[in-house]
PDB file of C-alpha atoms in Angstrom:
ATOM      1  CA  UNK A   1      -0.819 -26.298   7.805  1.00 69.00           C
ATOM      2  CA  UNK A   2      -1.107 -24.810   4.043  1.00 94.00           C
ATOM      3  CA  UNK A   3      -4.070 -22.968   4.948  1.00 95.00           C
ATOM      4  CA  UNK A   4      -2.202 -21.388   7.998  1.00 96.00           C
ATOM      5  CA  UNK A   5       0.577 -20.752   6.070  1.00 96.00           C
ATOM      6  CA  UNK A   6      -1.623 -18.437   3.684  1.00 97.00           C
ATOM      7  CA  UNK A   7      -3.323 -17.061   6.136  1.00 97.00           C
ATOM      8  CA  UNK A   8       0.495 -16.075   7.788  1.00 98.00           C
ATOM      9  CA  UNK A   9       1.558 -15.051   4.476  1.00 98.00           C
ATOM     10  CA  UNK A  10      -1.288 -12.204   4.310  1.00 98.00           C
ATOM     11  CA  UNK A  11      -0.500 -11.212   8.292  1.00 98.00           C
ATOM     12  CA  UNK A  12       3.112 -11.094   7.369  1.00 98.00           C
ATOM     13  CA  UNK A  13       2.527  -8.792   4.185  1.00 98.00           C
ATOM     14  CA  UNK A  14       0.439  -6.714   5.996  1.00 98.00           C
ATOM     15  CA  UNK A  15       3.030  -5.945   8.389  1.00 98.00           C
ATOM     16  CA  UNK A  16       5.760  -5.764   5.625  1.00 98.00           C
ATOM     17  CA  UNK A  17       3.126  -3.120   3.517  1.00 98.00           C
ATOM     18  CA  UNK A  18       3.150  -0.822   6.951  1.00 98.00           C
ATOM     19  CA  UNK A  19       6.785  -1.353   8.065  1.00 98.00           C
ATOM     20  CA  UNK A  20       7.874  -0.035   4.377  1.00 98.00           C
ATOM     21  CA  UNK A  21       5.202   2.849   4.318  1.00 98.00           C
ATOM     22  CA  UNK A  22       5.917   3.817   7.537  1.00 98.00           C
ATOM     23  CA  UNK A  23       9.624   4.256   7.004  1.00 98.00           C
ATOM     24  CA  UNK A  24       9.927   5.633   3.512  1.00 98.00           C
ATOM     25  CA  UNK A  25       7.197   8.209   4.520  1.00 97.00           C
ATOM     26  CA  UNK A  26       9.766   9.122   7.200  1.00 97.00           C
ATOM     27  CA  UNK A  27      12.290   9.869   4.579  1.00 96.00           C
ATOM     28  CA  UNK A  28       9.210  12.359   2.923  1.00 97.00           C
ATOM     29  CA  UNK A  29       9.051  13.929   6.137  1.00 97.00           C
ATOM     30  CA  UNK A  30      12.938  14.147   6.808  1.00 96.00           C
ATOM     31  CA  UNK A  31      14.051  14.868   2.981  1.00 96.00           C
ATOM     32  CA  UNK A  32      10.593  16.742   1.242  1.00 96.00           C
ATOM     33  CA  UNK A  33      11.189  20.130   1.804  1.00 95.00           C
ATOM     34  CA  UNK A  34       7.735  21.428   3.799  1.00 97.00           C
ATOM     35  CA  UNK A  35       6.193  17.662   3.793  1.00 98.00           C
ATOM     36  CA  UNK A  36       6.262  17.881   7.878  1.00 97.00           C
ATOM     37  CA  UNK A  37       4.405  20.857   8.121  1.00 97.00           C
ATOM     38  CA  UNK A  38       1.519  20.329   5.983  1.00 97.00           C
ATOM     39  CA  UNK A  39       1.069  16.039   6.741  1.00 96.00           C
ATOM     40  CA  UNK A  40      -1.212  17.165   9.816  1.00 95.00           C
ATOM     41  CA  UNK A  41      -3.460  19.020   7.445  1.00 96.00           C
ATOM     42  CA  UNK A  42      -2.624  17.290   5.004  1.00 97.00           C
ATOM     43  CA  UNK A  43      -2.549  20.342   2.761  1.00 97.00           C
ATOM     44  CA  UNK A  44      -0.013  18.476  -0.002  1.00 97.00           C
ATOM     45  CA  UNK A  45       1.038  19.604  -3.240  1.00 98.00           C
ATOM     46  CA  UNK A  46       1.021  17.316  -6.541  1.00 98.00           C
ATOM     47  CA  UNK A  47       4.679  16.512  -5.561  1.00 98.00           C
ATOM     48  CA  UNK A  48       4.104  15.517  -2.011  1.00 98.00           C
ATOM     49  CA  UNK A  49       0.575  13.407  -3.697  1.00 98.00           C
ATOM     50  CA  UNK A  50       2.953  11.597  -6.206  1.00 98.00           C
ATOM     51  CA  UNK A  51       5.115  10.742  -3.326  1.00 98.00           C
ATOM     52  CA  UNK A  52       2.777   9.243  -1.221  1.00 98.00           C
ATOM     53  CA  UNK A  53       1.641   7.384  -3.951  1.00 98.00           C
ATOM     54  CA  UNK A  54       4.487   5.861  -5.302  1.00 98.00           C
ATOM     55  CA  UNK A  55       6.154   5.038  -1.628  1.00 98.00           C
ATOM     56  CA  UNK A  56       2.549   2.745  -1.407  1.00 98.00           C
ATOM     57  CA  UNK A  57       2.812   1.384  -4.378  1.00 98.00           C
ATOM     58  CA  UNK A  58       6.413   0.769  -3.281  1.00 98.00           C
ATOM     59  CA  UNK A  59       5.104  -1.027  -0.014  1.00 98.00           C
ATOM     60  CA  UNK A  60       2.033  -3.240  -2.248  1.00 98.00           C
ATOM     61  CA  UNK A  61       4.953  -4.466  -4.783  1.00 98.00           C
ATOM     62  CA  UNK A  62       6.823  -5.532  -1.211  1.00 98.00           C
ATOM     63  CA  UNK A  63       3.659  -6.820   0.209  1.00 98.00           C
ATOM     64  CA  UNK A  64       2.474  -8.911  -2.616  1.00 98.00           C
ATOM     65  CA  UNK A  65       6.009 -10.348  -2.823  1.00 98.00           C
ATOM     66  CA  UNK A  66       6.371 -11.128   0.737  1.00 98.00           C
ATOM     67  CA  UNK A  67       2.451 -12.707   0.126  1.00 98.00           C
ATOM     68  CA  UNK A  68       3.827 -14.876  -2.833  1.00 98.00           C
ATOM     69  CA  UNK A  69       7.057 -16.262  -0.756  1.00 97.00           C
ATOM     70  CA  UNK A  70       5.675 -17.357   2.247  1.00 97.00           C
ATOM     71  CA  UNK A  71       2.346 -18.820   0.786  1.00 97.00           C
ATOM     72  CA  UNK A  72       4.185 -19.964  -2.161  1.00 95.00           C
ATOM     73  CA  UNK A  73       1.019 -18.931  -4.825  1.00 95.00           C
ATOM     74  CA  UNK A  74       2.446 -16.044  -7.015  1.00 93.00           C
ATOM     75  CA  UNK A  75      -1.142 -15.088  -7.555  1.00 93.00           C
ATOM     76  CA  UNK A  76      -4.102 -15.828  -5.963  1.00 97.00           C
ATOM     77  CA  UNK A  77      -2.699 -15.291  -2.473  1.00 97.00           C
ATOM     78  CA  UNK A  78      -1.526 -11.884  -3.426  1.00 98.00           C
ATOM     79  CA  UNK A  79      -4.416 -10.701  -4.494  1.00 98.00           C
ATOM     80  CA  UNK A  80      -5.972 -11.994  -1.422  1.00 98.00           C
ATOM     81  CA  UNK A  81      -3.836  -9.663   0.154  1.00 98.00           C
ATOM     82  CA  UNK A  82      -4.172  -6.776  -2.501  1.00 98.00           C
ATOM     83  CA  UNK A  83      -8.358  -7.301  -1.575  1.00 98.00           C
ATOM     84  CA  UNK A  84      -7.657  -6.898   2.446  1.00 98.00           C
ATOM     85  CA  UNK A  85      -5.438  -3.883   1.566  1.00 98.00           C
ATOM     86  CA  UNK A  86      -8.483  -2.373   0.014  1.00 98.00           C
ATOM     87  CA  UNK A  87     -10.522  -3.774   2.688  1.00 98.00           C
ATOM     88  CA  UNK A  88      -8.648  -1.634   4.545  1.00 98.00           C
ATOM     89  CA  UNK A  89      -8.186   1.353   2.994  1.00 98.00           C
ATOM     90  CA  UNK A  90     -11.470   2.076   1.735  1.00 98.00           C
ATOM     91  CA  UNK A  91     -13.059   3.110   4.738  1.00 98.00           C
ATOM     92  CA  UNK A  92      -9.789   5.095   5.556  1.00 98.00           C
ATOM     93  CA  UNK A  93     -10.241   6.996   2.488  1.00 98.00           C
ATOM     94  CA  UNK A  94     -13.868   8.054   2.790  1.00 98.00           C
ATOM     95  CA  UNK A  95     -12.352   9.594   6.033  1.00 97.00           C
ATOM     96  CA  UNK A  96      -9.951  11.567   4.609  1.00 97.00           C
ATOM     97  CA  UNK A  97     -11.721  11.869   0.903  1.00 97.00           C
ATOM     98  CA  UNK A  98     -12.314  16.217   0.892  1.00 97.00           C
ATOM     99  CA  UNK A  99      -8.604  16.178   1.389  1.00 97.00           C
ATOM    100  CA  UNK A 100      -7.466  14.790  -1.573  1.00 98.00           C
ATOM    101  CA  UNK A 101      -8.833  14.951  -5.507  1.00 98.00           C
ATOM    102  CA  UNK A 102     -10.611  12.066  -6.982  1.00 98.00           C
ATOM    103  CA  UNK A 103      -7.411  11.317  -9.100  1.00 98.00           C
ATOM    104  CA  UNK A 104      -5.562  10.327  -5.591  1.00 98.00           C
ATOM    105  CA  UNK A 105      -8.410   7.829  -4.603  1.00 98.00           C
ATOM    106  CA  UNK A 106      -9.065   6.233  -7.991  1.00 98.00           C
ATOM    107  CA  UNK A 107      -5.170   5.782  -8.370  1.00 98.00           C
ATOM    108  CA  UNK A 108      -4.414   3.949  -4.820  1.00 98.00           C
ATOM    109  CA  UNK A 109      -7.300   2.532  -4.359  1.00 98.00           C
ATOM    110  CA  UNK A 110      -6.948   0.291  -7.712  1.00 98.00           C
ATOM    111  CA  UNK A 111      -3.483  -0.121  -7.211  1.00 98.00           C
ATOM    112  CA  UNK A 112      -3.793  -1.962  -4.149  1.00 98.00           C
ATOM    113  CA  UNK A 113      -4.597  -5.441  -5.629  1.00 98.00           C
ATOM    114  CA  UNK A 114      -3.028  -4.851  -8.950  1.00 98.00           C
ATOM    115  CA  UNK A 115       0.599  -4.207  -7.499  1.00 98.00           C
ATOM    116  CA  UNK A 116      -0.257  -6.590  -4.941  1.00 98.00           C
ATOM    117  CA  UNK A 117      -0.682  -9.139  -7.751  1.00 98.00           C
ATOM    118  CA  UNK A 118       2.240  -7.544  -9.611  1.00 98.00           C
ATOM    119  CA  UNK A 119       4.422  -8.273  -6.544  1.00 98.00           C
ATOM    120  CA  UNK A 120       3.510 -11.599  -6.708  1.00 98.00           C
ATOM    121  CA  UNK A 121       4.319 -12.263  -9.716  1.00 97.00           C
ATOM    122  CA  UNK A 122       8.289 -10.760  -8.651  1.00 96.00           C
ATOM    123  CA  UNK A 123       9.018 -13.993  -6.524  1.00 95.00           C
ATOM    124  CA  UNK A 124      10.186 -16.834  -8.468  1.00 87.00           C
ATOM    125  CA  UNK A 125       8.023 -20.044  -7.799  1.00 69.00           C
TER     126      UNK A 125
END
């Protein structure tokens, strides 16, 4: 039952890590003047870059906590799920790497375990 509990606690903050992305990058599309029209192409300025960035690191502080709570481990657990996140995302990002600058990668890529750890270590034990 532990193990499954882990392994739930990673499923869960994966959901939690899109379910906050997903809706905070609606308010960047609803409340960033000219975010809408350039996300297709994804044409953004520094502003709309910083944004995206800090509404993921947003959803890996969330994600690490949410890891930490249910599989009650305010560390290694969350940087299990930190690792999948980059799992993840690293293929994502080779995708879509001429779009942004090497800055953009080498800041969320990193970030993904660290403020998944970081979140962790939010929830009290």
């Amino acid at each position: 039952q532990s193990m499954l509990r882990k392994i739930g606690a990673v499923v869960a903050a994966l959901v939690v890590w899109t379910i906050v992305v997903t809706v905070l990058n609606f308010g960047l599309r609803y409340g960033f003047p000219g975010y809408a029209a350039v996300e297709k192409a994804m044409t953004f300025t520094l502003g709309m870059m910083e944004a995206r960035l800090a509404i993921s690191f947003v959803a890996t502080l969330s994600a690490g906590a949410v890891t930490a709570w249910v599989a009650r481990d305010r560390a290694l657990w969350p940087l299990i799920t930190g690792v999948v996140l980059l799992a993840i995302f690293i293929p994502v990002h080779l995708g879509i790497w001429e779009h942004f600058p090497l800055w953009y990668h080498l800041t969320f890529l990193p970030s993904l375990p660290i403020l998944s750890v970081l979140g962790g270590r939010l929830v009290r034990s």
